[in-house]
Amino acid sequence: MEQTEKNIKTLRLVAMILGLAGSGSVLLSLLMDAYKLNTSFGQIAYSMTKYMSGLILFVVLMAGCSVAFSLLKMAVPQTIVGSVMTAIAAFMCWHIKSKEGSGTIRLNISFGTGAYLFFLAAILMLSAGIIYIIAANKAKAAGIEDPNEAKRKKIAKIIYICLGILVVLSIGIFILSAVVKAQAKKEAKSVVENYVAAAMAYDVDKMNTYLAPDVKDKNGLMEAYTPKVMNDAFLSVMGVTDEQLGEDSRKCLTESSEFFGKSYLKSFGVDEVSINDDGSYTIKAHAKIIDMSNTYETLKTSSTEIANDYATNHLEEIYEIALTSSGDEAAAKLMDLMMPEICAVLNESIKNAGEMDTEFTFVVDKVSGEYKITEIDYKD
């Protein structure tokens, strides 16, 4: 009997050591790397805190429970905690390896120290529970009663109550956090959709209200909604400068540039909204935009034909301009004379232009308490 009691005490001591070691190892693993992405430029490490994200609080809670159950020699609760942690560890290992073939390009991923330590910790915690069960069964078979059993049950009851409160609070926090995140995600998406709606309505002032002051417009989307920029672009095709235009010509060309802006975006739809590590959101969307790649040469040829026509069939108007004006003034009047026809050709080119598919990437972040677009990128 004495030897049996000694064996039971030894088993319980081993279980307690394993449970405490497992709990400490779990917490230590959170300070390490979950996995590493191996590239030709070196390794990119992803920390356990980044990987576990919303599960960190739960893992810490489980580690705390394991400490309490190990010290109180509570077999079944310790086994449950160990089983849960082992299940999390197994899923984590599977999920990390699944990343290798989840994309279009196969990645080379290796487990980090944190992942190995987490898995080992889970096994230690589970082993502690199993050994406690073995010790309890031996004690029961030998008819050995634990004098501290009643005391442990009272403490266990307090722990269960505290755990119940923590679980309820955790669920409440989780639900609240999910609601807040969903609302923030919805707001970020709404900013992009409202911005595009304003673009399709050619409400430039409203478009600017959704942009951060230092927005990174990587491919110059806003240029399509800035008549001055578009005027210069169209004039460069015709080999003319803004200084050669008179007031009427500028007005005519500006109207064409605005028509281009109104025709630029054909359709738009959000595909994906994802949150970034810094709390900003990346919104990817598909769209159709105007395709004038086949019209610039036609526009240039038509402008040349209009100029040649005026040089042949409108000599009287040209002579009158030459006699009454000189230098830039004469050039401006000549352009004023031809610009209505040039703008008509330009408008027709815009109207008959094709469409092209593209993908937009927006980054939305909080600026002075409001969600604003901080980055725009796409291909045209």
CSV table of C-alpha atoms in Angstrom, one decimal:
chain,number,residue,atom,x,y,z
A,1,MET,CA,0.0,0.0,0.0
A,2,GLU,CA,2.8,2.4,0.9
A,3,GLN,CA,4.5,1.7,-2.4
A,4,THR,CA,1.2,2.3,-4.2
A,5,GLU,CA,0.8,5.7,-2.5
A,6,LYS,CA,4.3,6.6,-3.4
A,7,ASN,CA,3.7,5.7,-7.1
A,8,ILE,CA,0.5,7.8,-7.1
A,9,LYS,CA,2.3,10.8,-5.6
A,10,THR,CA,5.1,10.4,-8.2
A,11,LEU,CA,2.6,10.3,-11.0
A,12,ARG,CA,0.8,13.4,-9.7
A,13,LEU,CA,4.1,15.2,-9.4
A,14,VAL,CA,5.1,14.3,-12.9
A,15,ALA,CA,1.6,15.4,-14.2
A,16,MET,CA,1.9,18.7,-12.3
A,17,ILE,CA,5.4,19.4,-13.8
A,18,LEU,CA,4.2,18.5,-17.3
A,19,GLY,CA,1.1,20.7,-16.9
A,20,LEU,CA,3.1,23.7,-15.7
A,21,ALA,CA,5.8,23.2,-18.3
A,22,GLY,CA,3.2,23.0,-21.0
A,23,SER,CA,1.5,26.2,-19.8
A,24,GLY,CA,4.7,28.1,-19.7
A,25,SER,CA,5.8,26.8,-23.1
A,26,VAL,CA,2.5,27.9,-24.7
A,27,LEU,CA,3.0,31.4,-23.4
A,28,LEU,CA,6.6,31.4,-24.5
A,29,SER,CA,5.7,30.2,-28.0
A,30,LEU,CA,3.6,33.3,-28.5
A,31,LEU,CA,6.8,35.4,-28.5
A,32,MET,CA,8.3,33.4,-31.4
A,33,ASP,CA,7.7,32.8,-35.1
A,34,ALA,CA,4.8,30.7,-36.4
A,35,TYR,CA,6.3,30.0,-39.8
A,36,LYS,CA,8.8,31.3,-42.4
A,37,LEU,CA,8.3,32.0,-46.1
A,38,ASN,CA,11.5,31.0,-47.9
A,39,THR,CA,12.2,33.1,-51.0
A,40,SER,CA,15.2,33.7,-53.2
A,41,PHE,CA,15.8,37.0,-51.3
A,42,GLY,CA,15.8,35.3,-47.9
A,43,GLN,CA,13.2,34.3,-45.3
A,44,ILE,CA,10.1,36.3,-44.3
A,45,ALA,CA,9.1,35.4,-40.7
A,46,TYR,CA,5.5,35.6,-39.5
A,47,SER,CA,5.1,35.8,-35.7
A,48,MET,CA,2.7,33.7,-33.6
A,49,THR,CA,0.9,36.8,-32.4
A,50,LYS,CA,0.2,37.8,-36.0
A,51,TYR,CA,-0.8,34.3,-37.0
A,52,MET,CA,-3.0,33.6,-33.9
A,53,SER,CA,-4.6,37.1,-34.0
A,54,GLY,CA,-8.0,36.9,-32.3
A,55,LEU,CA,-7.1,33.5,-30.6
A,56,ILE,CA,-4.4,34.9,-28.4
A,57,LEU,CA,-6.7,35.8,-25.5
A,58,PHE,CA,-8.2,32.3,-25.6
A,59,VAL,CA,-4.8,30.6,-25.7
A,60,VAL,CA,-3.6,32.7,-22.7
A,61,LEU,CA,-6.8,31.7,-20.9
A,62,MET,CA,-6.2,28.0,-21.6
A,63,ALA,CA,-2.7,28.3,-20.3
A,64,GLY,CA,-4.0,29.9,-17.1
A,65,CYS,CA,-6.5,27.1,-16.7
A,66,SER,CA,-3.8,24.5,-17.2
A,67,VAL,CA,-1.7,26.1,-14.4
A,68,ALA,CA,-4.7,26.0,-12.0
A,69,PHE,CA,-5.8,22.5,-12.9
A,70,SER,CA,-2.2,21.2,-12.7
A,71,LEU,CA,-1.7,22.7,-9.2
A,72,LEU,CA,-5.2,21.4,-8.0
A,73,LYS,CA,-4.5,17.9,-9.6
A,74,MET,CA,-7.8,18.1,-11.5
A,75,ALA,CA,-7.6,15.2,-14.0
A,76,VAL,CA,-10.6,15.7,-16.3
A,77,PRO,CA,-10.4,19.5,-16.7
A,78,GLN,CA,-6.7,19.3,-17.4
A,79,THR,CA,-7.3,16.6,-20.0
A,80,ILE,CA,-10.0,18.7,-21.7
A,81,VAL,CA,-7.7,21.8,-21.8
A,82,GLY,CA,-4.9,19.6,-23.2
A,83,SER,CA,-7.2,18.1,-25.8
A,84,VAL,CA,-8.4,21.5,-26.9
A,85,MET,CA,-4.8,22.9,-27.2
A,86,THR,CA,-3.7,19.8,-29.1
A,87,ALA,CA,-6.6,20.2,-31.5
A,88,ILE,CA,-5.6,23.9,-32.1
A,89,ALA,CA,-1.9,22.9,-32.5
A,90,ALA,CA,-2.9,20.2,-35.1
A,91,PHE,CA,-5.1,22.6,-37.0
A,92,MET,CA,-2.4,25.2,-37.0
A,93,CYS,CA,0.2,22.8,-38.4
A,94,TRP,CA,-2.2,21.7,-41.2
A,95,HIS,CA,-3.2,25.3,-41.9
A,96,ILE,CA,0.4,26.6,-42.2
A,97,LYS,CA,1.3,23.7,-44.6
A,98,SER,CA,-1.8,24.3,-46.7
A,99,LYS,CA,-0.6,27.8,-47.5
A,100,GLU,CA,2.1,26.3,-49.7
A,101,GLY,CA,-0.3,25.3,-52.4
A,102,SER,CA,-3.2,27.7,-51.8
A,103,GLY,CA,-2.2,30.3,-54.4
A,104,THR,CA,-1.4,30.1,-58.1
A,105,ILE,CA,2.4,29.9,-57.2
A,106,ARG,CA,3.6,27.1,-54.9
A,107,LEU,CA,5.3,28.6,-51.8
A,108,ASN,CA,8.2,27.2,-49.8
A,109,ILE,CA,7.1,27.4,-46.1
A,110,SER,CA,8.8,26.0,-43.0
A,111,PHE,CA,7.5,25.9,-39.5
A,112,GLY,CA,8.9,28.4,-37.0
A,113,THR,CA,10.1,27.8,-33.5
A,114,GLY,CA,6.8,29.1,-32.1
A,115,ALA,CA,4.8,26.5,-34.0
A,116,TYR,CA,7.0,23.6,-32.8
A,117,LEU,CA,7.0,24.8,-29.2
A,118,PHE,CA,3.2,25.3,-29.2
A,119,PHE,CA,2.6,21.8,-30.5
A,120,LEU,CA,5.0,20.4,-27.8
A,121,ALA,CA,3.3,22.4,-25.1
A,122,ALA,CA,-0.1,21.1,-26.1
A,123,ILE,CA,1.2,17.5,-25.9
A,124,LEU,CA,2.6,18.2,-22.4
A,125,MET,CA,-0.7,19.6,-21.2
A,126,LEU,CA,-2.6,16.7,-22.6
A,127,SER,CA,-0.1,14.2,-21.1
A,128,ALA,CA,-0.5,15.9,-17.7
A,129,GLY,CA,-4.3,15.3,-17.8
A,130,ILE,CA,-3.9,11.7,-18.9
A,131,ILE,CA,-1.3,11.0,-16.1
A,132,TYR,CA,-3.6,12.6,-13.5
A,133,ILE,CA,-6.4,10.3,-14.7
A,134,ILE,CA,-4.1,7.2,-14.4
A,135,ALA,CA,-3.1,8.4,-10.9
A,136,ALA,CA,-6.8,8.9,-9.9
A,137,ASN,CA,-7.8,5.4,-11.2
A,138,LYS,CA,-4.9,3.8,-9.2
A,139,ALA,CA,-5.9,5.7,-6.1
A,140,LYS,CA,-9.6,4.5,-6.5
A,141,ALA,CA,-8.5,0.9,-7.2
A,142,ALA,CA,-6.4,0.9,-4.1
A,143,GLY,CA,-9.1,2.6,-2.0
A,144,ILE,CA,-6.9,5.6,-1.2
A,145,GLU,CA,-8.7,8.8,-0.4
A,146,ASP,CA,-7.3,12.2,-0.8
A,147,PRO,CA,-7.8,14.3,2.4
A,148,ASN,CA,-7.6,17.5,0.3
A,149,GLU,CA,-10.3,16.4,-2.2
A,150,ALA,CA,-13.1,18.4,-0.5
A,151,LYS,CA,-11.0,21.5,-0.4
A,152,ARG,CA,-10.0,21.1,-4.0
A,153,LYS,CA,-13.6,20.7,-5.1
A,154,LYS,CA,-14.5,24.0,-3.4
A,155,ILE,CA,-11.6,25.8,-5.1
A,156,ALA,CA,-12.6,24.1,-8.4
A,157,LYS,CA,-16.1,25.4,-8.0
A,158,ILE,CA,-14.8,29.0,-7.6
A,159,ILE,CA,-12.6,28.5,-10.7
A,160,TYR,CA,-15.5,27.2,-12.7
A,161,ILE,CA,-17.6,30.2,-11.8
A,162,CYS,CA,-14.8,32.6,-12.7
A,163,LEU,CA,-14.2,30.7,-15.9
A,164,GLY,CA,-17.9,30.9,-16.7
A,165,ILE,CA,-17.8,34.7,-16.2
A,166,LEU,CA,-14.7,34.9,-18.3
A,167,VAL,CA,-16.3,32.9,-21.1
A,168,VAL,CA,-19.4,35.0,-21.1
A,169,LEU,CA,-17.2,38.2,-21.2
A,170,SER,CA,-15.0,36.7,-23.9
A,171,ILE,CA,-18.0,35.9,-26.0
A,172,GLY,CA,-19.4,39.4,-25.5
A,173,ILE,CA,-16.1,41.0,-26.4
A,174,PHE,CA,-15.8,38.7,-29.4
A,175,ILE,CA,-19.3,39.6,-30.7
A,176,LEU,CA,-18.7,43.3,-30.0
A,177,SER,CA,-15.3,43.1,-31.8
A,178,ALA,CA,-16.9,41.3,-34.7
A,179,VAL,CA,-19.7,43.9,-35.0
A,180,VAL,CA,-17.2,46.8,-34.9
A,181,LYS,CA,-14.9,45.1,-37.5
A,182,ALA,CA,-17.9,44.4,-39.8
A,183,GLN,CA,-19.1,48.0,-39.5
A,184,ALA,CA,-15.6,49.3,-40.2
A,185,LYS,CA,-15.3,47.0,-43.2
A,186,LYS,CA,-18.6,48.2,-44.4
A,187,GLU,CA,-17.6,51.8,-44.0
A,188,ALA,CA,-14.3,51.3,-45.9
A,189,LYS,CA,-16.2,49.6,-48.7
A,190,SER,CA,-18.8,52.3,-48.8
A,191,VAL,CA,-16.1,55.0,-49.1
A,192,VAL,CA,-14.8,53.4,-52.3
A,193,GLU,CA,-18.3,52.8,-53.7
A,194,ASN,CA,-19.3,56.4,-53.0
A,195,TYR,CA,-16.1,57.6,-54.6
A,196,VAL,CA,-16.7,55.6,-57.8
A,197,ALA,CA,-20.4,56.7,-57.9
A,198,ALA,CA,-19.3,60.3,-57.8
A,199,ALA,CA,-16.7,59.6,-60.5
A,200,MET,CA,-19.4,58.1,-62.8
A,201,ALA,CA,-21.6,61.1,-62.1
A,202,TYR,CA,-18.5,63.4,-62.8
A,203,ASP,CA,-19.0,65.1,-59.4
A,204,VAL,CA,-15.3,65.9,-58.9
A,205,ASP,CA,-15.8,68.0,-55.8
A,206,LYS,CA,-17.6,65.0,-54.1
A,207,MET,CA,-14.8,62.6,-55.3
A,208,ASN,CA,-12.2,64.7,-53.5
A,209,THR,CA,-14.1,64.5,-50.2
A,210,TYR,CA,-13.4,60.7,-50.2
A,211,LEU,CA,-9.6,61.2,-50.8
A,212,ALA,CA,-6.9,61.7,-48.2
A,213,PRO,CA,-4.9,64.9,-48.6
A,214,ASP,CA,-1.8,62.9,-49.4
A,215,VAL,CA,-3.5,60.2,-51.5
A,216,LYS,CA,-1.1,58.1,-53.6
A,217,ASP,CA,-2.8,58.1,-57.0
A,218,LYS,CA,-0.3,55.7,-58.5
A,219,ASN,CA,-1.6,55.6,-62.0
A,220,GLY,CA,-3.1,59.0,-62.1
A,221,LEU,CA,-6.9,58.2,-62.0
A,222,MET,CA,-7.7,61.7,-61.0
A,223,GLU,CA,-6.1,63.0,-64.1
A,224,ALA,CA,-9.1,61.8,-66.0
A,225,TYR,CA,-11.2,64.1,-63.9
A,226,THR,CA,-8.9,67.1,-64.2
A,227,PRO,CA,-9.7,69.0,-67.4
A,228,LYS,CA,-6.4,70.9,-67.5
A,229,VAL,CA,-4.5,67.7,-67.5
A,230,MET,CA,-6.7,66.1,-70.1
A,231,ASN,CA,-6.5,69.3,-72.3
A,232,ASP,CA,-2.7,69.1,-72.3
A,233,ALA,CA,-2.8,65.4,-73.1
A,234,PHE,CA,-5.2,65.9,-76.1
A,235,LEU,CA,-3.2,69.0,-77.3
A,236,SER,CA,0.1,67.0,-77.2
A,237,VAL,CA,-1.5,64.5,-79.7
A,238,MET,CA,-2.3,67.4,-82.0
A,239,GLY,CA,1.1,69.0,-81.6
A,240,VAL,CA,-0.4,72.2,-80.1
A,241,THR,CA,0.3,74.0,-76.8
A,242,ASP,CA,-2.2,75.6,-74.4
A,243,GLU,CA,-0.7,79.0,-75.1
A,244,GLN,CA,-1.9,78.8,-78.7
A,245,LEU,CA,-5.5,78.5,-77.7
A,246,GLY,CA,-7.9,81.4,-77.4
A,247,GLU,CA,-10.7,81.6,-74.7
A,248,ASP,CA,-13.3,79.9,-77.0
A,249,SER,CA,-10.9,77.1,-77.9
A,250,ARG,CA,-10.1,76.4,-74.2
A,251,LYS,CA,-13.8,76.3,-73.4
A,252,CYS,CA,-14.5,73.9,-76.2
A,253,LEU,CA,-11.6,71.6,-75.3
A,254,THR,CA,-12.5,71.7,-71.6
A,255,GLU,CA,-16.0,70.5,-72.5
A,256,SER,CA,-14.5,67.6,-74.4
A,257,SER,CA,-12.2,66.8,-71.5
A,258,GLU,CA,-15.2,66.7,-69.2
A,259,PHE,CA,-17.0,64.5,-71.6
A,260,PHE,CA,-13.9,62.2,-71.5
A,261,GLY,CA,-14.1,62.1,-67.7
A,262,LYS,CA,-17.8,61.3,-67.8
A,263,SER,CA,-17.1,58.4,-70.2
A,264,TYR,CA,-14.0,57.1,-68.4
A,265,LEU,CA,-15.6,54.6,-66.0
A,266,LYS,CA,-18.1,52.2,-67.6
A,267,SER,CA,-18.8,49.7,-64.8
A,268,PHE,CA,-17.5,48.8,-61.4
A,269,GLY,CA,-17.9,46.1,-58.7
A,270,VAL,CA,-16.1,45.3,-55.5
A,271,ASP,CA,-14.6,41.9,-55.3
A,272,GLU,CA,-12.8,41.7,-52.0
A,273,VAL,CA,-12.3,43.7,-48.8
A,274,SER,CA,-9.4,42.7,-46.5
A,275,ILE,CA,-7.9,44.3,-43.4
A,276,ASN,CA,-4.2,45.0,-43.3
A,277,ASP,CA,-1.8,44.7,-40.3
A,278,ASP,CA,-1.9,48.5,-39.7
A,279,GLY,CA,-5.7,48.6,-39.5
A,280,SER,CA,-6.2,49.9,-43.0
A,281,TYR,CA,-8.4,48.1,-45.6
A,282,THR,CA,-7.4,47.0,-49.1
A,283,ILE,CA,-10.4,46.9,-51.5
A,284,LYS,CA,-10.0,45.1,-54.8
A,285,ALA,CA,-12.5,45.6,-57.5
A,286,HIS,CA,-13.1,44.8,-61.2
A,287,ALA,CA,-14.1,47.6,-63.6
A,288,LYS,CA,-14.4,48.5,-67.3
A,289,ILE,CA,-12.8,51.8,-68.4
A,290,ILE,CA,-12.6,53.6,-71.7
A,291,ASP,CA,-10.0,52.3,-74.2
A,292,MET,CA,-8.7,55.0,-76.5
A,293,SER,CA,-5.5,53.2,-77.5
A,294,ASN,CA,-6.9,52.8,-81.1
A,295,THR,CA,-8.2,56.4,-81.4
A,296,TYR,CA,-5.2,58.6,-80.8
A,297,GLU,CA,-3.7,58.0,-84.2
A,298,THR,CA,-7.2,58.7,-85.8
A,299,LEU,CA,-7.5,61.9,-83.8
A,300,LYS,CA,-4.0,63.0,-84.9
A,301,THR,CA,-4.8,62.3,-88.5
A,302,SER,CA,-8.2,64.0,-88.3
A,303,SER,CA,-6.6,67.1,-86.8
A,304,THR,CA,-4.1,67.2,-89.6
A,305,GLU,CA,-6.9,66.9,-92.2
A,306,ILE,CA,-8.8,69.7,-90.6
A,307,ALA,CA,-5.7,72.0,-90.7
A,308,ASN,CA,-5.1,71.1,-94.3
A,309,ASP,CA,-8.7,71.8,-95.2
A,310,TYR,CA,-8.5,75.2,-93.6
A,311,ALA,CA,-5.3,76.0,-95.4
A,312,THR,CA,-7.0,75.1,-98.7
A,313,ASN,CA,-10.6,76.2,-98.4
A,314,HIS,CA,-10.6,78.9,-95.8
A,315,LEU,CA,-7.9,81.2,-97.1
A,316,GLU,CA,-9.9,84.4,-96.7
A,317,GLU,CA,-10.4,83.8,-92.9
A,318,ILE,CA,-6.7,82.9,-92.6
A,319,TYR,CA,-5.5,86.0,-94.5
A,320,GLU,CA,-7.8,88.2,-92.4
A,321,ILE,CA,-6.3,86.8,-89.2
A,322,ALA,CA,-2.8,87.3,-90.6
A,323,LEU,CA,-3.5,90.9,-91.5
A,324,THR,CA,-5.2,91.9,-88.3
A,325,SER,CA,-3.2,89.9,-85.8
A,326,SER,CA,0.4,88.7,-85.3
A,327,GLY,CA,2.3,86.1,-83.3
A,328,ASP,CA,0.5,84.2,-80.5
A,329,GLU,CA,-2.7,86.2,-81.1
A,330,ALA,CA,-2.9,85.0,-84.7
A,331,ALA,CA,-2.2,81.4,-83.6
A,332,ALA,CA,-4.9,81.6,-81.0
A,333,LYS,CA,-7.5,83.0,-83.5
A,334,LEU,CA,-6.6,80.3,-86.0
A,335,MET,CA,-7.0,77.6,-83.3
A,336,ASP,CA,-10.4,79.2,-82.3
A,337,LEU,CA,-11.4,78.9,-85.9
A,338,MET,CA,-10.6,75.2,-86.2
A,339,MET,CA,-11.2,74.0,-82.6
A,340,PRO,CA,-15.0,73.4,-83.0
A,341,GLU,CA,-14.3,70.8,-85.7
A,342,ILE,CA,-11.4,69.3,-83.8
A,343,CYS,CA,-13.5,69.0,-80.6
A,344,ALA,CA,-16.2,67.4,-82.7
A,345,VAL,CA,-13.7,64.8,-83.9
A,346,LEU,CA,-12.5,64.4,-80.3
A,347,ASN,CA,-16.0,63.9,-78.9
A,348,GLU,CA,-16.8,61.4,-81.6
A,349,SER,CA,-13.6,59.5,-80.8
A,350,ILE,CA,-14.5,59.4,-77.1
A,351,LYS,CA,-18.1,58.3,-77.9
A,352,ASN,CA,-16.9,55.5,-80.2
A,353,ALA,CA,-14.0,54.4,-78.0
A,354,GLY,CA,-13.8,50.8,-76.9
A,355,GLU,CA,-13.8,49.4,-73.3
A,356,MET,CA,-11.1,47.5,-71.4
A,357,ASP,CA,-11.2,45.4,-68.3
A,358,THR,CA,-9.1,46.4,-65.4
A,359,GLU,CA,-8.7,45.8,-61.7
A,360,PHE,CA,-8.6,48.5,-59.1
A,361,THR,CA,-6.9,48.4,-55.7
A,362,PHE,CA,-7.8,50.9,-53.1
A,363,VAL,CA,-6.4,51.4,-49.7
A,364,VAL,CA,-8.7,53.0,-47.2
A,365,ASP,CA,-7.6,54.2,-43.8
A,366,LYS,CA,-8.8,56.5,-41.0
A,367,VAL,CA,-7.7,60.1,-41.5
A,368,SER,CA,-8.7,62.6,-38.8
A,369,GLY,CA,-11.3,60.1,-37.6
A,370,GLU,CA,-12.9,59.4,-41.0
A,371,TYR,CA,-12.2,56.7,-43.5
A,372,LYS,CA,-10.5,58.1,-46.6
A,373,ILE,CA,-8.9,56.6,-49.7
A,374,THR,CA,-5.1,56.8,-49.2
A,375,GLU,CA,-4.0,54.9,-52.2
A,376,ILE,CA,-5.3,54.1,-55.7
A,377,ASP,CA,-3.8,51.8,-58.2
A,378,TYR,CA,-5.0,50.2,-61.5
A,379,LYS,CA,-3.9,49.4,-65.0
A,380,ASP,CA,-5.1,51.3,-68.1
